Amino acid sequence: MSDIAVANPGMVPKQSQRVDWHSKEMQARRKSRYAAEKRLKGYGLAAIVFALGFLAFLISSLTFTGYKAFTQTVATVSIDLSKAQIDRANLMDANWRDVVREALRAQIPDLNRRQERGYFDLYTSSAPFLVRDEVIKNPSRLDGPATYVIPLSDRADQLAKGEISRDTPEAQRRITDEQIGMYDQLVAKGIISSPFNWGLFFNADSRFPELAGLAGAISGSFWSLLVCFAISFPIGIAAAIYLEEFAPKNRLTDLIEININNLAAVPSVVFGLLGLAVFLNGFGLPRSAPLVGGLVLSLMTLPTLIIVTRVSLKAVPSSIREAALGIGASKHEMIFHHVLALAMPTIMTGAIISLARALGETAPLLLIGMNAFITSPPDGIFASSTALPSQIYMWADSPERGFVSRTSAAILVLLGFLVLMNAIAIFLRQRFERRW
């Protein structure tokens, strides 16, 4: 038995006292400590499981709601444009509506005028424009029969995906029994299919759910993040270098550091109000342009980037600085050739994570008007645009049922971009980070 002399708590002992580690009292104390340690581990494990459970529930609910938006019900129709009197020199003014409707009539002949109205409602109302655009891209289609993929309307698409039940009374659904019969005839003819919905990624926004896509929102987010990176990255690094390497330690620099730390915790909606007051009302910059969105997002990411850069510079050992100065390098050469080069992997990681946070911001973009309805992707930083979070907000507010699944699908796309950006940040950190 090993005995250890300990001091009697609360008084100065005259002689050392011995503790029996194998006594019942000490065994009970050890058992209590071990039990407390196990409970602490259990609490931590339960917290992780709880968080992962909520994350799994979120992803599962989004996937269950949005996976149907990744397919689109379409009809493959053959149209012989050689029989139509279409002026090749003036394709835009041709009567595409009658041409397309004549081809659609051939799929289910012998319909009266009233039935035809319901039948044509099974197809997207933009079918004539889709055929026209295909012919403009490939004029050789005018020489003979060619197949055209025409999306079905939202109501027919919902019927095909089971969102509209056939057992529901006719008065309570958006599609009539007669239209369901026509749809079944098209299925029997084999012209109905449900391929992958590439239009979700390559189409711009539309009032019709079957045609709505994220191309405009993805392009707007890209231009906004490009402006944000071009502004916040050099300014943030320059400010961090000055504060960490050149600025004297006085009350003014302490005040600046405190304000930078406070700005990093300011809600994003405040930056949106600032952008609305300064960039739009003050400078008169174009509303809903990626330029303004990038400026607002750069203001939001600058404090975080400055803090990350300063921490990265501090992590570089002082021996690197002393060695560089010792061999005759000037201070700016020491900073840019040695310290900044070694800290750059961590800085890049922080910059990517900051951009990922900016990608998911909605409130500041809504305040500066980046929720414009655009039918084509923006071609620059001055064009009217929207962004992925704003597009999700607008689709969630739309009354059409088809936008429900597209909203969840857009959220999944946004989460995919966020995961990709964070994965790149983790790769850069593990690949280039140095441990001192």
Tab-separated table of C-alpha atoms in Angstrom:
chain	number	residue	atom	x	y	z
A	1	MET	CA	0.000	0.000	0.000
A	2	SER	CA	1.343	3.396	-1.025
A	3	ASP	CA	0.797	6.255	1.394
A	4	ILE	CA	1.018	9.949	0.504
A	5	ALA	CA	1.299	12.704	3.067
A	6	VAL	CA	-1.149	15.542	2.424
A	7	ALA	CA	-1.870	18.737	4.271
A	8	ASN	CA	-5.057	18.907	6.300
A	9	PRO	CA	-7.201	21.537	4.511
A	10	GLY	CA	-8.155	24.572	6.519
A	11	MET	CA	-5.245	24.484	8.974
A	12	VAL	CA	-1.512	24.089	9.088
A	13	PRO	CA	-0.806	20.588	10.350
A	14	LYS	CA	1.777	19.961	12.990
A	15	GLN	CA	2.595	16.648	11.399
A	16	SER	CA	1.780	15.060	8.112
A	17	GLN	CA	-1.312	12.891	7.833
A	18	ARG	CA	-1.486	9.722	5.796
A	19	VAL	CA	-4.322	8.916	3.374
A	20	ASP	CA	-5.363	5.365	2.683
A	21	TRP	CA	-6.116	5.294	-1.082
A	22	HIS	CA	-7.813	1.917	-0.716
A	23	SER	CA	-10.198	2.995	1.998
A	24	LYS	CA	-13.925	2.922	1.289
A	25	GLU	CA	-14.064	6.720	1.381
A	26	MET	CA	-11.368	7.132	-1.298
A	27	GLN	CA	-12.861	4.384	-3.455
A	28	ALA	CA	-16.208	6.201	-3.327
A	29	ARG	CA	-14.522	9.451	-4.326
A	30	ARG	CA	-12.745	7.807	-7.250
A	31	LYS	CA	-15.942	6.159	-8.352
A	32	SER	CA	-17.734	9.511	-8.211
A	33	ARG	CA	-15.009	11.212	-10.289
A	34	TYR	CA	-14.996	8.454	-12.897
A	35	ALA	CA	-18.775	8.615	-13.092
A	36	ALA	CA	-18.624	12.395	-13.586
A	37	GLU	CA	-16.076	11.927	-16.395
A	38	LYS	CA	-18.292	9.364	-18.099
A	39	ARG	CA	-21.291	11.671	-17.800
A	40	LEU	CA	-19.304	14.514	-19.348
A	41	LYS	CA	-18.301	12.310	-22.288
A	42	GLY	CA	-21.887	11.156	-22.635
A	43	TYR	CA	-23.167	14.737	-22.692
A	44	GLY	CA	-20.668	15.648	-25.394
A	45	LEU	CA	-21.517	12.571	-27.473
A	46	ALA	CA	-25.243	13.242	-27.037
A	47	ALA	CA	-24.768	16.837	-28.192
A	48	ILE	CA	-22.939	15.664	-31.322
A	49	VAL	CA	-25.596	13.032	-32.085
A	50	PHE	CA	-28.321	15.618	-31.472
A	51	ALA	CA	-26.708	18.100	-33.866
A	52	LEU	CA	-26.064	15.438	-36.518
A	53	GLY	CA	-29.656	14.252	-36.144
A	54	PHE	CA	-30.992	17.721	-36.820
A	55	LEU	CA	-28.651	18.080	-39.804
A	56	ALA	CA	-29.750	14.711	-41.171
A	57	PHE	CA	-33.399	15.694	-40.669
A	58	LEU	CA	-32.822	18.977	-42.534
A	59	ILE	CA	-31.045	17.330	-45.458
A	60	SER	CA	-33.603	14.519	-45.592
A	61	SER	CA	-36.581	16.878	-45.591
A	62	LEU	CA	-35.018	19.043	-48.307
A	63	THR	CA	-34.150	15.992	-50.384
A	64	PHE	CA	-37.607	14.466	-49.967
A	65	THR	CA	-39.234	17.739	-51.017
A	66	GLY	CA	-36.812	18.817	-53.715
A	67	TYR	CA	-35.628	15.685	-55.503
A	68	LYS	CA	-38.589	15.779	-57.891
A	69	ALA	CA	-37.442	19.160	-59.204
A	70	PHE	CA	-34.350	17.481	-60.656
A	71	THR	CA	-36.560	15.789	-63.254
A	72	GLN	CA	-39.016	17.420	-65.640
A	73	THR	CA	-41.902	15.770	-67.442
A	74	VAL	CA	-41.618	16.463	-71.167
A	75	ALA	CA	-43.250	15.430	-74.420
A	76	THR	CA	-41.118	14.532	-77.434
A	77	VAL	CA	-43.014	15.733	-80.489
A	78	SER	CA	-42.077	15.447	-84.163
A	79	ILE	CA	-42.727	18.573	-86.227
A	80	ASP	CA	-42.243	18.841	-89.991
A	81	LEU	CA	-41.465	22.524	-90.596
A	82	SER	CA	-40.849	21.980	-94.314
A	83	LYS	CA	-44.613	22.006	-94.833
A	84	ALA	CA	-45.075	25.254	-92.933
A	85	GLN	CA	-44.747	28.519	-94.783
A	86	ILE	CA	-41.941	30.025	-92.741
A	87	ASP	CA	-39.796	32.853	-94.043
A	88	ARG	CA	-36.190	31.863	-93.375
A	89	ALA	CA	-35.153	35.522	-93.449
A	90	ASN	CA	-37.638	36.486	-90.750
A	91	LEU	CA	-37.897	33.627	-88.269
A	92	MET	CA	-38.872	35.868	-85.365
A	93	ASP	CA	-42.174	36.916	-86.971
A	94	ALA	CA	-43.316	33.460	-88.076
A	95	ASN	CA	-46.602	32.110	-86.704
A	96	TRP	CA	-44.981	29.598	-84.394
A	97	ARG	CA	-48.087	29.300	-82.236
A	98	ASP	CA	-50.154	27.773	-85.036
A	99	VAL	CA	-47.261	25.593	-86.199
A	100	VAL	CA	-46.740	24.075	-82.767
A	101	ARG	CA	-50.447	23.654	-82.077
A	102	GLU	CA	-50.936	21.861	-85.362
A	103	ALA	CA	-48.216	19.388	-84.406
A	104	LEU	CA	-49.749	18.905	-80.957
A	105	ARG	CA	-53.205	18.306	-82.460
A	106	ALA	CA	-51.766	15.429	-84.440
A	107	GLN	CA	-50.950	13.606	-81.196
A	108	ILE	CA	-54.629	13.420	-80.174
A	109	PRO	CA	-56.853	14.127	-83.205
A	110	ASP	CA	-60.637	14.594	-83.244
A	111	LEU	CA	-60.770	17.054	-80.346
A	112	ASN	CA	-63.358	19.806	-80.401
A	113	ARG	CA	-62.496	23.416	-79.674
A	114	ARG	CA	-63.364	23.176	-75.970
A	115	GLN	CA	-61.315	20.014	-75.527
A	116	GLU	CA	-58.389	21.551	-77.379
A	117	ARG	CA	-58.136	24.353	-74.840
A	118	GLY	CA	-57.757	21.833	-72.031
A	119	TYR	CA	-55.371	19.760	-74.116
A	120	PHE	CA	-53.056	22.665	-74.914
A	121	ASP	CA	-53.004	23.533	-71.210
A	122	LEU	CA	-51.119	20.273	-70.636
A	123	TYR	CA	-48.092	21.827	-72.381
A	124	THR	CA	-46.093	24.840	-71.286
A	125	SER	CA	-47.422	28.056	-72.753
A	126	SER	CA	-43.889	28.868	-73.956
A	127	ALA	CA	-43.782	25.886	-76.321
A	128	PRO	CA	-43.883	28.071	-79.496
A	129	PHE	CA	-40.930	30.126	-78.269
A	130	LEU	CA	-38.926	27.009	-77.392
A	131	VAL	CA	-39.447	25.616	-80.908
A	132	ARG	CA	-38.580	28.990	-82.421
A	133	ASP	CA	-35.335	29.205	-80.442
A	134	GLU	CA	-34.349	25.683	-81.517
A	135	VAL	CA	-34.884	26.596	-85.164
A	136	ILE	CA	-32.904	29.823	-84.816
A	137	LYS	CA	-30.006	27.835	-83.334
A	138	ASN	CA	-30.220	25.203	-86.089
A	139	PRO	CA	-31.978	26.465	-89.281
A	140	SER	CA	-31.544	23.059	-90.904
A	141	ARG	CA	-34.585	21.956	-88.908
A	142	LEU	CA	-36.677	23.802	-91.481
A	143	ASP	CA	-35.746	21.238	-94.142
A	144	GLY	CA	-37.770	18.335	-92.791
A	145	PRO	CA	-39.189	16.508	-89.754
A	146	ALA	CA	-37.371	16.981	-86.463
A	147	THR	CA	-38.109	16.106	-82.850
A	148	TYR	CA	-38.641	18.767	-80.217
A	149	VAL	CA	-38.717	18.323	-76.460
A	150	ILE	CA	-41.597	20.362	-75.025
A	151	PRO	CA	-41.994	20.565	-71.234
A	152	LEU	CA	-45.432	19.854	-69.869
A	153	SER	CA	-47.185	22.518	-67.812
A	154	ASP	CA	-46.876	22.659	-64.062
A	155	ARG	CA	-50.199	20.924	-63.473
A	156	ALA	CA	-49.364	18.047	-65.816
A	157	ASP	CA	-45.882	17.783	-64.313
A	158	GLN	CA	-47.358	17.598	-60.815
A	159	LEU	CA	-49.750	14.884	-61.992
A	160	ALA	CA	-46.885	12.862	-63.474
A	161	LYS	CA	-44.866	13.142	-60.257
A	162	GLY	CA	-47.771	12.122	-58.057
A	163	GLU	CA	-48.161	15.516	-56.408
A	164	ILE	CA	-51.735	15.644	-57.704
A	165	SER	CA	-53.716	12.574	-56.741
A	166	ARG	CA	-56.183	11.104	-59.210
A	167	ASP	CA	-58.397	10.110	-56.287
A	168	THR	CA	-58.936	13.729	-55.275
A	169	PRO	CA	-62.344	15.049	-56.352
A	170	GLU	CA	-62.161	16.955	-59.620
A	171	ALA	CA	-63.384	20.178	-58.034
A	172	GLN	CA	-60.452	20.113	-55.605
A	173	ARG	CA	-57.588	19.693	-58.062
A	174	ARG	CA	-56.107	21.879	-60.780
A	175	ILE	CA	-56.467	19.321	-63.550
A	176	THR	CA	-59.734	17.896	-64.868
A	177	ASP	CA	-60.637	14.269	-65.445
A	178	GLU	CA	-60.725	14.978	-69.171
A	179	GLN	CA	-57.161	16.338	-69.086
A	180	ILE	CA	-56.032	13.282	-67.105
A	181	GLY	CA	-57.497	11.101	-69.858
A	182	MET	CA	-55.606	13.096	-72.490
A	183	TYR	CA	-52.400	12.753	-70.492
A	184	ASP	CA	-52.895	8.994	-70.298
A	185	GLN	CA	-53.286	8.867	-74.084
A	186	LEU	CA	-49.972	10.703	-74.497
A	187	VAL	CA	-48.316	8.244	-72.117
A	188	ALA	CA	-49.760	5.328	-74.091
A	189	LYS	CA	-48.277	6.782	-77.290
A	190	GLY	CA	-44.842	6.821	-75.621
A	191	ILE	CA	-44.073	10.508	-76.092
A	192	ILE	CA	-43.998	11.335	-72.352
A	193	SER	CA	-40.757	10.992	-70.383
A	194	SER	CA	-39.096	12.448	-67.289
A	195	PRO	CA	-35.396	13.125	-68.009
A	196	PHE	CA	-32.989	14.985	-65.766
A	197	ASN	CA	-33.962	18.630	-65.518
A	198	TRP	CA	-30.897	20.393	-66.896
A	199	GLY	CA	-33.036	23.504	-67.191
A	200	LEU	CA	-32.835	23.875	-63.419
A	201	PHE	CA	-29.184	24.853	-63.876
A	202	PHE	CA	-29.141	26.383	-67.367
A	203	ASN	CA	-32.438	28.305	-67.482
A	204	ALA	CA	-32.989	31.710	-65.949
A	205	ASP	CA	-35.982	32.553	-63.799
A	206	SER	CA	-39.501	32.264	-65.168
A	207	ARG	CA	-43.082	32.789	-64.037
A	208	PHE	CA	-43.760	29.203	-65.084
A	209	PRO	CA	-42.296	26.579	-62.729
A	210	GLU	CA	-41.631	24.094	-65.520
A	211	LEU	CA	-39.215	26.579	-67.145
A	212	ALA	CA	-37.689	28.261	-64.072
A	213	GLY	CA	-33.983	27.741	-63.454
A	214	LEU	CA	-31.051	28.980	-61.416
A	215	ALA	CA	-28.706	30.173	-64.179
A	216	GLY	CA	-29.376	33.849	-63.477
A	217	ALA	CA	-29.001	33.413	-59.719
A	218	ILE	CA	-25.784	31.398	-60.025
A	219	SER	CA	-24.329	33.969	-62.426
A	220	GLY	CA	-25.353	36.860	-60.141
A	221	SER	CA	-23.795	35.168	-57.107
A	222	PHE	CA	-20.603	34.585	-59.091
A	223	TRP	CA	-20.258	38.245	-60.104
A	224	SER	CA	-21.078	39.431	-56.584
A	225	LEU	CA	-18.502	37.129	-54.993
A	226	LEU	CA	-15.945	38.179	-57.602
A	227	VAL	CA	-16.420	41.839	-56.658
A	228	CYS	CA	-16.375	40.914	-52.968
A	229	PHE	CA	-13.111	38.993	-53.305
A	230	ALA	CA	-11.461	41.690	-55.434
A	231	ILE	CA	-12.190	44.307	-52.771
A	232	SER	CA	-12.033	42.537	-49.425
A	233	PHE	CA	-8.998	40.322	-50.072
A	234	PRO	CA	-6.326	42.992	-50.802
A	235	ILE	CA	-7.808	45.558	-48.398
A	236	GLY	CA	-8.212	43.009	-45.622
A	237	ILE	CA	-4.660	41.705	-45.956
A	238	ALA	CA	-3.195	45.226	-46.181
A	239	ALA	CA	-5.096	46.365	-43.074
A	240	ALA	CA	-4.048	43.268	-41.134
A	241	ILE	CA	-0.380	43.679	-42.118
A	242	TYR	CA	-0.367	47.305	-41.042
A	243	LEU	CA	-2.066	46.635	-37.699
A	244	GLU	CA	0.101	43.641	-36.917
A	245	GLU	CA	3.507	44.697	-38.245
A	246	PHE	CA	3.655	48.496	-38.505
A	247	ALA	CA	1.006	50.185	-36.341
A	248	PRO	CA	2.218	51.461	-32.963
A	249	LYS	CA	0.518	50.064	-29.898
A	250	ASN	CA	-1.511	52.969	-28.529
A	251	ARG	CA	-5.098	53.846	-27.709
A	252	LEU	CA	-5.975	54.587	-31.320
A	253	THR	CA	-4.917	51.162	-32.596
A	254	ASP	CA	-6.608	49.526	-29.604
A	255	LEU	CA	-9.806	51.354	-30.529
A	256	ILE	CA	-9.471	50.204	-34.144
A	257	GLU	CA	-8.977	46.599	-33.067
A	258	ILE	CA	-12.011	46.723	-30.791
A	259	ASN	CA	-14.178	48.117	-33.561
A	260	ILE	CA	-12.982	45.490	-36.033
A	261	ASN	CA	-13.881	42.747	-33.564
A	262	ASN	CA	-17.279	44.344	-32.989
A	263	LEU	CA	-17.965	44.688	-36.719
A	264	ALA	CA	-17.345	40.977	-37.172
A	265	ALA	CA	-20.369	40.310	-34.951
A	266	VAL	CA	-22.721	42.890	-36.474
A	267	PRO	CA	-25.831	41.308	-38.111
A	268	SER	CA	-25.678	41.219	-41.886
A	269	VAL	CA	-28.895	43.223	-42.253
A	270	VAL	CA	-27.033	46.251	-40.851
A	271	PHE	CA	-24.555	46.075	-43.731
A	272	GLY	CA	-27.507	45.906	-46.107
A	273	LEU	CA	-28.904	49.115	-44.641
A	274	LEU	CA	-25.467	50.704	-44.938
A	275	GLY	CA	-25.227	49.692	-48.598
A	276	LEU	CA	-28.717	51.035	-49.254
A	277	ALA	CA	-27.871	54.395	-47.689
A	278	VAL	CA	-24.349	54.816	-49.054
A	279	PHE	CA	-24.039	52.984	-52.373
A	280	LEU	CA	-27.578	53.396	-53.702
A	281	ASN	CA	-28.858	56.624	-52.178
A	282	GLY	CA	-25.470	58.304	-51.716
A	283	PHE	CA	-23.418	57.291	-54.752
A	284	GLY	CA	-26.344	56.488	-57.048
A	285	LEU	CA	-25.026	53.095	-58.116
A	286	PRO	CA	-27.401	50.868	-60.118
A	287	ARG	CA	-29.921	48.975	-58.037
A	288	SER	CA	-29.857	45.170	-58.015
A	289	ALA	CA	-26.422	45.123	-59.688
A	290	PRO	CA	-23.733	42.605	-58.640
A	291	LEU	CA	-21.390	45.560	-58.160
A	292	VAL	CA	-23.462	46.849	-55.231
A	293	GLY	CA	-23.990	43.330	-53.906
A	294	GLY	CA	-20.254	42.698	-53.964
A	295	LEU	CA	-19.537	45.986	-52.202
A	296	VAL	CA	-21.999	45.168	-49.419
A	297	LEU	CA	-20.664	41.637	-49.032
A	298	SER	CA	-17.084	42.949	-48.946
A	299	LEU	CA	-17.981	45.265	-46.055
A	300	MET	CA	-19.417	42.259	-44.245
A	301	THR	CA	-16.423	39.973	-44.835
A	302	LEU	CA	-13.660	42.537	-44.252
A	303	PRO	CA	-13.638	42.347	-40.402
A	304	THR	CA	-13.501	38.554	-40.435
A	305	LEU	CA	-10.742	38.508	-43.033
A	306	ILE	CA	-8.692	41.068	-41.081
A	307	ILE	CA	-8.976	39.036	-37.899
A	308	VAL	CA	-8.038	35.778	-39.650
A	309	THR	CA	-5.063	37.412	-41.363
A	310	ARG	CA	-3.757	38.893	-38.111
A	311	VAL	CA	-4.025	35.539	-36.360
A	312	SER	CA	-2.179	33.908	-39.273
A	313	LEU	CA	0.614	36.485	-39.108
A	314	LYS	CA	0.932	36.014	-35.351
A	315	ALA	CA	1.255	32.259	-35.819
A	316	VAL	CA	4.465	32.677	-37.826
A	317	PRO	CA	7.398	32.251	-35.375
A	318	SER	CA	9.377	35.337	-34.539
A	319	SER	CA	12.541	33.463	-35.484
A	320	ILE	CA	11.468	33.737	-39.144
A	321	ARG	CA	11.344	37.519	-38.826
A	322	GLU	CA	14.654	37.690	-36.965
A	323	ALA	CA	16.404	35.431	-39.475
A	324	ALA	CA	15.187	37.485	-42.419
A	325	LEU	CA	16.259	40.751	-40.815
A	326	GLY	CA	19.526	39.161	-39.776
A	327	ILE	CA	20.560	38.405	-43.352
A	328	GLY	CA	19.881	41.988	-44.428
A	329	ALA	CA	16.260	41.952	-45.573
A	330	SER	CA	14.266	45.122	-45.083
A	331	LYS	CA	11.088	45.025	-43.033
A	332	HIS	CA	8.776	44.986	-46.018
A	333	GLU	CA	10.881	42.246	-47.649
A	334	MET	CA	10.694	40.257	-44.429
A	335	ILE	CA	6.894	40.608	-44.388
A	336	PHE	CA	6.106	39.918	-48.033
A	337	HIS	CA	8.834	37.379	-48.841
A	338	HIS	CA	8.734	35.340	-45.651
A	339	VAL	CA	5.959	36.024	-43.121
A	340	LEU	CA	3.085	36.597	-45.550
A	341	ALA	CA	4.176	33.695	-47.762
A	342	LEU	CA	4.090	31.320	-44.800
A	343	ALA	CA	0.766	32.682	-43.529
A	344	MET	CA	-0.933	32.715	-46.940
A	345	PRO	CA	-2.450	29.161	-46.789
A	346	THR	CA	-4.340	30.015	-43.606
A	347	ILE	CA	-5.324	33.406	-45.024
A	348	MET	CA	-6.711	31.756	-48.151
A	349	THR	CA	-8.656	29.307	-46.011
A	350	GLY	CA	-10.189	32.183	-44.051
A	351	ALA	CA	-10.978	34.057	-47.265
A	352	ILE	CA	-12.800	31.077	-48.791
A	353	ILE	CA	-14.808	30.506	-45.614
A	354	SER	CA	-15.706	34.218	-45.548
A	355	LEU	CA	-16.855	34.027	-49.173
A	356	ALA	CA	-18.899	30.935	-48.346
A	357	ARG	CA	-20.627	32.884	-45.603
A	358	ALA	CA	-21.230	35.767	-48.010
A	359	LEU	CA	-22.707	33.366	-50.582
A	360	GLY	CA	-25.474	32.392	-48.180
A	361	GLU	CA	-26.438	35.881	-47.047
A	362	THR	CA	-29.948	36.985	-47.972
A	363	ALA	CA	-30.927	40.055	-45.927
A	364	PRO	CA	-28.315	42.526	-47.262
A	365	LEU	CA	-28.987	41.482	-50.865
A	366	LEU	CA	-32.737	41.939	-50.471
A	367	LEU	CA	-32.239	45.414	-49.035
A	368	ILE	CA	-30.197	46.556	-52.031
A	369	GLY	CA	-32.700	45.076	-54.470
A	370	MET	CA	-30.846	41.989	-55.708
A	371	ASN	CA	-34.127	40.157	-56.149
A	372	ALA	CA	-34.863	41.308	-59.684
A	373	PHE	CA	-36.889	39.100	-61.998
A	374	ILE	CA	-34.539	38.462	-64.921
A	375	THR	CA	-35.097	36.119	-67.838
A	376	SER	CA	-31.437	35.886	-68.840
A	377	PRO	CA	-28.209	35.616	-66.816
A	378	PRO	CA	-26.366	38.918	-66.185
A	379	ASP	CA	-23.385	39.587	-68.416
A	380	GLY	CA	-21.419	41.774	-66.000
A	381	ILE	CA	-21.301	43.517	-62.658
A	382	PHE	CA	-23.554	46.385	-63.783
A	383	ALA	CA	-26.463	44.311	-65.140
A	384	SER	CA	-29.602	43.693	-63.102
A	385	SER	CA	-29.269	40.426	-61.286
A	386	THR	CA	-30.360	38.228	-58.457
A	387	ALA	CA	-28.474	35.778	-56.234
A	388	LEU	CA	-29.038	32.248	-55.022
A	389	PRO	CA	-30.398	33.230	-51.567
A	390	SER	CA	-32.660	35.878	-53.117
A	391	GLN	CA	-33.896	33.402	-55.733
A	392	ILE	CA	-34.761	30.920	-53.010
A	393	TYR	CA	-36.662	33.627	-51.157
A	394	MET	CA	-38.654	34.585	-54.265
A	395	TRP	CA	-39.497	30.988	-55.156
A	396	ALA	CA	-40.594	30.268	-51.592
A	397	ASP	CA	-42.979	33.234	-51.839
A	398	SER	CA	-44.487	32.094	-55.161
A	399	PRO	CA	-48.034	30.665	-55.072
A	400	GLU	CA	-47.485	28.034	-57.794
A	401	ARG	CA	-47.156	24.552	-56.387
A	402	GLY	CA	-44.298	23.673	-58.703
A	403	PHE	CA	-42.040	26.182	-56.974
A	404	VAL	CA	-42.232	24.217	-53.699
A	405	SER	CA	-39.951	21.467	-54.934
A	406	ARG	CA	-37.788	23.938	-56.846
A	407	THR	CA	-37.238	25.931	-53.656
A	408	SER	CA	-35.926	22.863	-51.846
A	409	ALA	CA	-33.820	21.942	-54.875
A	410	ALA	CA	-32.324	25.446	-54.959
A	411	ILE	CA	-31.466	25.144	-51.247
A	412	LEU	CA	-29.712	21.849	-51.972
A	413	VAL	CA	-27.742	23.513	-54.777
A	414	LEU	CA	-26.749	26.349	-52.437
A	415	LEU	CA	-25.695	23.863	-49.758
A	416	GLY	CA	-23.679	22.032	-52.390
A	417	PHE	CA	-21.762	25.196	-53.250
A	418	LEU	CA	-21.158	25.892	-49.548
A	419	VAL	CA	-19.883	22.349	-48.940
A	420	LEU	CA	-17.626	22.612	-51.991
A	421	MET	CA	-16.126	25.915	-50.848
A	422	ASN	CA	-15.543	24.603	-47.328
A	423	ALA	CA	-13.994	21.441	-48.745
A	424	ILE	CA	-11.579	23.559	-50.795
A	425	ALA	CA	-10.703	25.529	-47.654
A	426	ILE	CA	-10.030	22.325	-45.713
A	427	PHE	CA	-7.887	20.975	-48.543
A	428	LEU	CA	-5.786	24.141	-48.696
A	429	ARG	CA	-5.329	24.113	-44.943
A	430	GLN	CA	-4.225	20.474	-44.811
A	431	ARG	CA	-2.117	20.712	-47.958
A	432	PHE	CA	-0.144	23.887	-47.281
A	433	GLU	CA	-0.475	24.648	-43.575
A	434	ARG	CA	2.707	24.429	-41.541
A	435	ARG	CA	2.766	23.602	-37.855
A	436	TRP	CA	5.377	25.379	-35.801
